[in-house]
Amino acid sequence: MIIQITAEIAGLGIIDNSNHISITSFMGFLAMLCSTAFFFFERNSVPRKWKTSQLVSVSITGVSTLYFFLVLNFNMTTGNSPIALKYANWMFTVSLICVQFYLLTKPYGTKPTTLFKMILASMIMLVTGYIGETIDIENNIQWGIASSFGYFYIIFEVFAGDIYMHSRDSKSPELLRAMFFLKILITLGWSIYPIGYMILPGNLLSTVFEVNHIYSFYNIADSINKIGFGLVIYSMAIAETKKYSKAKVHA
Ligand SMILES: *C/C=C(C)/C=C/C=C(C)/C=C/C1=C(C)CCCC1(C)C
């Protein structure tokens, strides 16, 4: 009901209640729109040190707002879901998430080469995943396994590689707490993507869900992960500001 009303106000016409792709795209659209506005207007509340990170959060949710709007229109007019558009969005936003890890730990020694390796790993993860979902769907299991190597590399960097070591060196309780939540997001939050992928024909979950449910898995995962990343980094920046203003009062 609320979805119908807001959709009509937004000029999108009627969303079919049984079309879960439209519904999850529309919810994703609203969530991205609100969080983009929030991150944008809060940019002056974070200390200067974290302004770039805040702007990267705005870019991630901002691009995804546009993307969800396009998908919704496409889905409502054709009934299909454009998988290429999803991957195009991920190419951009996953790279920016790697940038977030870099920016968080750069003051404590992370080098651009680490960022480069993480972006390369995410490209491998996405290109192989795309091939498995489109041009070589018969071998989607093999492509999914290849893709997982890229994913595991990113997890390795964050749990045991340079990102981990430099965040530990920071000895900043705020950063360490943020890293704790980001680790949960890239393991549990990001695992929704390969789980959705397993619905492809012949894969582990192909008999459990209908194949077009993949897109709804991806839509939900996008909302959780993109907004989650921005919120964790924002809370960290705010926690630091509070600490400094307390220190001033006591001085
Ligand atoms: C904002 C978008 C994000 C964080 C997208 C993340 C995407 C993944 C972690 C995708 C991973 C995949 C595998 C690990 C194997 C199967 C193919 C993919 C591409 C779905």
Coordinates of C-alpha atoms and ligand atoms in Angstrom, one line a residue:
M1 CA 0.0 0.0 0.0
I2 CA 2.6 2.5 1.1
I3 CA 4.8 1.3 -1.8
Q4 CA 1.9 2.0 -4.3
I5 CA 1.3 5.5 -2.9
T6 CA 4.9 6.5 -2.9
A7 CA 5.4 5.0 -6.3
E8 CA 2.5 7.0 -7.7
I9 CA 3.8 10.2 -6.1
A10 CA 7.2 9.6 -7.7
G11 CA 5.3 9.2 -11.0
L12 CA 6.2 5.6 -11.5
G13 CA 2.7 4.3 -12.1
I14 CA 1.4 1.1 -10.6
I15 CA 3.8 -1.5 -9.2
D16 CA 2.5 -5.0 -9.5
N17 CA 2.4 -6.4 -5.9
S18 CA 3.6 -9.9 -7.0
N19 CA 6.6 -8.4 -8.9
H20 CA 9.3 -8.7 -6.2
I21 CA 12.0 -7.3 -8.5
S22 CA 10.0 -4.0 -8.9
I23 CA 9.3 -3.9 -5.2
T24 CA 12.9 -4.6 -4.0
S25 CA 14.2 -2.1 -6.6
F26 CA 11.8 0.6 -5.4
M27 CA 12.7 0.0 -1.8
G28 CA 16.3 0.1 -2.8
F29 CA 15.7 3.4 -4.6
L30 CA 14.0 5.0 -1.6
A31 CA 16.7 3.8 0.8
M32 CA 19.5 5.0 -1.4
L33 CA 17.8 8.4 -2.0
C34 CA 17.4 9.0 1.7
S35 CA 20.8 7.9 2.7
T36 CA 22.4 10.0 0.0
A37 CA 20.6 13.0 1.3
F38 CA 21.6 12.1 4.8
F39 CA 25.3 11.6 4.0
F40 CA 25.4 14.8 1.9
F41 CA 23.8 17.1 4.5
E42 CA 25.9 15.6 7.3
R43 CA 29.1 16.3 5.5
N44 CA 29.9 19.3 7.7
S45 CA 29.3 17.3 10.9
V46 CA 32.3 15.1 10.3
P47 CA 35.9 16.3 11.1
R48 CA 37.9 17.5 8.1
K49 CA 40.1 14.3 8.2
W50 CA 37.0 12.2 7.2
K51 CA 35.4 14.5 4.7
T52 CA 36.7 12.6 1.6
S53 CA 35.4 9.3 3.1
Q54 CA 32.0 11.0 3.6
L55 CA 32.0 12.2 0.0
V56 CA 32.8 8.7 -1.2
S57 CA 29.8 7.4 0.7
V58 CA 27.7 10.1 -1.0
S59 CA 29.0 8.8 -4.4
I60 CA 28.3 5.2 -3.6
T61 CA 24.7 5.7 -2.6
G62 CA 24.1 8.5 -5.1
V63 CA 25.1 6.4 -8.1
S64 CA 23.0 3.6 -6.8
T65 CA 20.0 5.8 -6.4
L66 CA 20.2 6.6 -10.1
Y67 CA 20.8 2.9 -10.9
F68 CA 17.8 1.7 -8.9
F69 CA 15.6 4.2 -10.6
L70 CA 16.8 3.0 -14.1
V71 CA 16.3 -0.7 -13.1
L72 CA 12.8 0.1 -11.8
N73 CA 11.7 1.8 -15.0
F74 CA 13.3 -0.9 -17.1
N75 CA 11.6 -3.6 -15.1
M76 CA 8.2 -2.0 -15.1
T77 CA 8.2 -1.4 -18.9
T78 CA 9.8 -4.7 -20.0
G79 CA 9.3 -7.1 -17.1
N80 CA 13.0 -8.0 -17.3
S81 CA 15.9 -7.1 -15.0
P82 CA 19.1 -5.8 -16.7
I83 CA 21.9 -7.8 -15.3
A84 CA 24.6 -5.8 -17.2
L85 CA 23.4 -2.7 -15.4
K86 CA 23.8 -4.4 -12.0
Y87 CA 27.4 -5.4 -12.8
A88 CA 28.2 -1.9 -14.2
N89 CA 27.0 -0.4 -10.9
W90 CA 29.1 -2.9 -8.9
M91 CA 32.2 -2.2 -10.9
F92 CA 32.0 1.4 -9.8
T93 CA 30.7 1.0 -6.2
V94 CA 32.8 -2.0 -5.2
S95 CA 35.9 -0.1 -6.3
L96 CA 34.7 2.8 -4.2
I97 CA 34.3 0.5 -1.2
C98 CA 37.9 -0.5 -1.7
V99 CA 38.8 3.2 -1.7
Q100 CA 36.9 3.5 1.6
F101 CA 39.2 0.8 3.2
Y102 CA 42.2 2.6 1.7
L103 CA 41.2 6.0 3.0
L104 CA 40.4 4.7 6.5
T105 CA 43.9 3.2 6.9
K106 CA 46.0 5.5 4.7
P107 CA 46.9 7.8 7.7
Y108 CA 48.5 4.7 9.3
G109 CA 50.5 3.5 6.3
T110 CA 48.4 1.8 3.7
K111 CA 49.9 2.3 0.2
P112 CA 48.2 2.9 -3.1
T113 CA 49.4 -0.6 -4.3
T114 CA 47.2 -2.2 -1.7
L115 CA 44.2 -0.3 -3.1
F116 CA 45.2 -1.3 -6.6
K117 CA 45.4 -5.0 -5.7
M118 CA 42.0 -4.8 -4.0
I119 CA 40.4 -3.2 -7.1
L120 CA 42.0 -5.7 -9.4
A121 CA 40.6 -8.6 -7.2
S122 CA 37.2 -7.0 -7.3
M123 CA 37.4 -6.7 -11.1
I124 CA 38.3 -10.4 -11.3
M125 CA 35.4 -11.2 -9.0
L126 CA 32.9 -9.2 -11.1
V127 CA 34.1 -10.1 -14.6
T128 CA 34.1 -13.9 -13.9
G129 CA 30.7 -13.6 -12.1
Y130 CA 29.3 -11.7 -15.1
I131 CA 30.5 -14.3 -17.6
G132 CA 28.9 -17.1 -15.4
E133 CA 25.6 -15.2 -15.3
T134 CA 25.4 -14.3 -19.0
I135 CA 27.5 -15.7 -21.8
D136 CA 28.6 -19.0 -20.2
I137 CA 25.7 -19.8 -17.9
E138 CA 26.2 -23.6 -18.4
N139 CA 29.5 -23.4 -16.5
N140 CA 28.3 -20.9 -13.9
I141 CA 29.6 -23.1 -11.1
Q142 CA 33.2 -22.9 -12.4
W143 CA 32.9 -19.1 -13.0
G144 CA 31.4 -18.7 -9.5
I145 CA 34.4 -20.5 -8.0
A146 CA 36.8 -18.3 -10.0
S147 CA 34.9 -15.2 -8.8
S148 CA 35.2 -16.4 -5.2
F149 CA 39.0 -16.1 -5.4
G150 CA 38.7 -12.4 -6.0
Y151 CA 36.2 -12.1 -3.1
F152 CA 38.5 -14.1 -0.8
Y153 CA 41.4 -11.8 -1.6
I154 CA 39.5 -8.8 -0.5
I155 CA 38.5 -10.6 2.7
F156 CA 42.2 -11.5 3.2
E157 CA 43.3 -7.9 2.9
V158 CA 40.8 -6.8 5.5
F159 CA 41.2 -9.6 8.0
A160 CA 45.0 -10.3 7.7
G161 CA 46.6 -8.1 5.0
D162 CA 47.7 -4.5 4.9
I163 CA 44.3 -3.1 5.8
Y164 CA 44.2 -5.2 8.9
M165 CA 47.7 -4.4 10.0
H166 CA 47.5 -0.7 9.5
S167 CA 44.1 -0.4 11.3
R168 CA 45.7 -2.3 14.2
D169 CA 48.7 0.0 14.2
S170 CA 46.3 3.0 14.4
K171 CA 45.5 2.1 18.0
S172 CA 42.3 4.2 17.5
P173 CA 39.4 2.6 19.3
E174 CA 37.0 4.3 17.0
L175 CA 38.7 3.0 13.9
L176 CA 39.0 -0.5 15.4
R177 CA 35.3 -0.6 16.2
A178 CA 34.4 0.6 12.7
M179 CA 36.7 -2.2 11.2
F180 CA 34.8 -4.7 13.4
F181 CA 31.5 -3.7 11.8
L182 CA 33.0 -3.5 8.3
K183 CA 34.3 -7.0 8.6
I184 CA 30.8 -8.2 9.4
L185 CA 29.5 -6.4 6.4
I186 CA 32.0 -7.8 3.9
T187 CA 31.6 -11.4 5.2
L188 CA 27.9 -11.7 6.1
G189 CA 26.5 -8.8 4.1
W190 CA 28.5 -9.6 0.9
S191 CA 27.8 -13.3 1.2
I192 CA 24.2 -12.6 0.1
Y193 CA 25.6 -12.1 -3.5
P194 CA 27.1 -15.5 -4.0
I195 CA 24.0 -17.1 -2.3
G196 CA 21.8 -15.3 -4.8
Y197 CA 24.1 -16.4 -7.6
M198 CA 23.6 -20.1 -6.5
I199 CA 20.1 -19.9 -7.8
L200 CA 21.5 -20.1 -11.4
P201 CA 20.5 -23.3 -13.3
G202 CA 22.4 -26.3 -12.1
N203 CA 23.8 -24.5 -9.1
L204 CA 23.2 -25.4 -5.4
L205 CA 20.0 -23.4 -4.8
S206 CA 18.4 -23.7 -8.3
T207 CA 15.7 -26.0 -7.0
V208 CA 14.9 -23.9 -4.0
F209 CA 14.2 -20.5 -5.6
E210 CA 13.0 -19.4 -9.0
V211 CA 15.8 -18.0 -11.2
N212 CA 14.4 -14.4 -11.3
H213 CA 14.7 -14.2 -7.5
I214 CA 18.5 -13.6 -8.0
Y215 CA 17.8 -10.0 -8.7
S216 CA 15.9 -9.5 -5.4
F217 CA 18.7 -11.0 -3.5
Y218 CA 21.1 -8.6 -5.1
N219 CA 18.8 -5.6 -4.5
I220 CA 18.5 -6.4 -0.8
A221 CA 22.2 -7.0 -0.5
D222 CA 23.0 -3.7 -2.2
S223 CA 20.8 -1.7 0.2
I224 CA 22.3 -3.4 3.3
N225 CA 25.9 -3.1 2.2
K226 CA 26.1 0.3 0.5
I227 CA 24.2 2.1 3.2
G228 CA 25.8 0.0 6.0
F229 CA 29.3 1.0 4.9
G230 CA 28.4 4.7 4.8
L231 CA 26.8 4.5 8.3
V232 CA 29.7 2.7 9.9
I233 CA 32.2 5.3 8.6
Y234 CA 29.9 8.2 9.5
S235 CA 29.5 6.9 13.1
M236 CA 33.2 6.5 13.5
A237 CA 33.8 10.1 12.4
I238 CA 31.1 11.4 14.7
A239 CA 32.5 9.4 17.7
E240 CA 35.9 11.0 17.1
T241 CA 34.4 14.5 17.0
K242 CA 32.7 13.8 20.3
K243 CA 35.9 12.6 21.9
Y244 CA 37.7 15.8 20.9
S245 CA 35.1 18.1 22.1
K246 CA 35.1 16.3 25.5
A247 CA 38.8 16.7 25.7
K248 CA 38.4 20.4 25.1
V249 CA 35.9 20.7 28.0
H250 CA 38.2 18.9 30.4
A251 CA 41.2 21.0 29.4
Ligands
LIG1 C1 27.7 -2.6 -3.7 C2 27.9 -3.8 -4.3 C3 28.6 -4.8 -3.7 C4 29.2 -4.7 -2.4 C5 28.8 -6.1 -4.5 C6 29.4 -7.2 -4.1 C7 29.4 -8.3 -4.9 C8 29.9 -9.5 -4.6 C9 30.7 -9.8 -3.3 C10 29.8 -10.6 -5.6 C11 30.3 -11.8 -5.4 C12 30.2 -13.0 -6.3 C13 30.8 -14.2 -5.9 C14 31.7 -14.2 -4.7 C15 30.7 -15.5 -6.6 C16 29.5 -15.5 -7.6 C17 29.5 -14.3 -8.4 C18 29.3 -13.0 -7.6 C19 29.8 -11.9 -8.6 C20 27.8 -12.8 -7.3

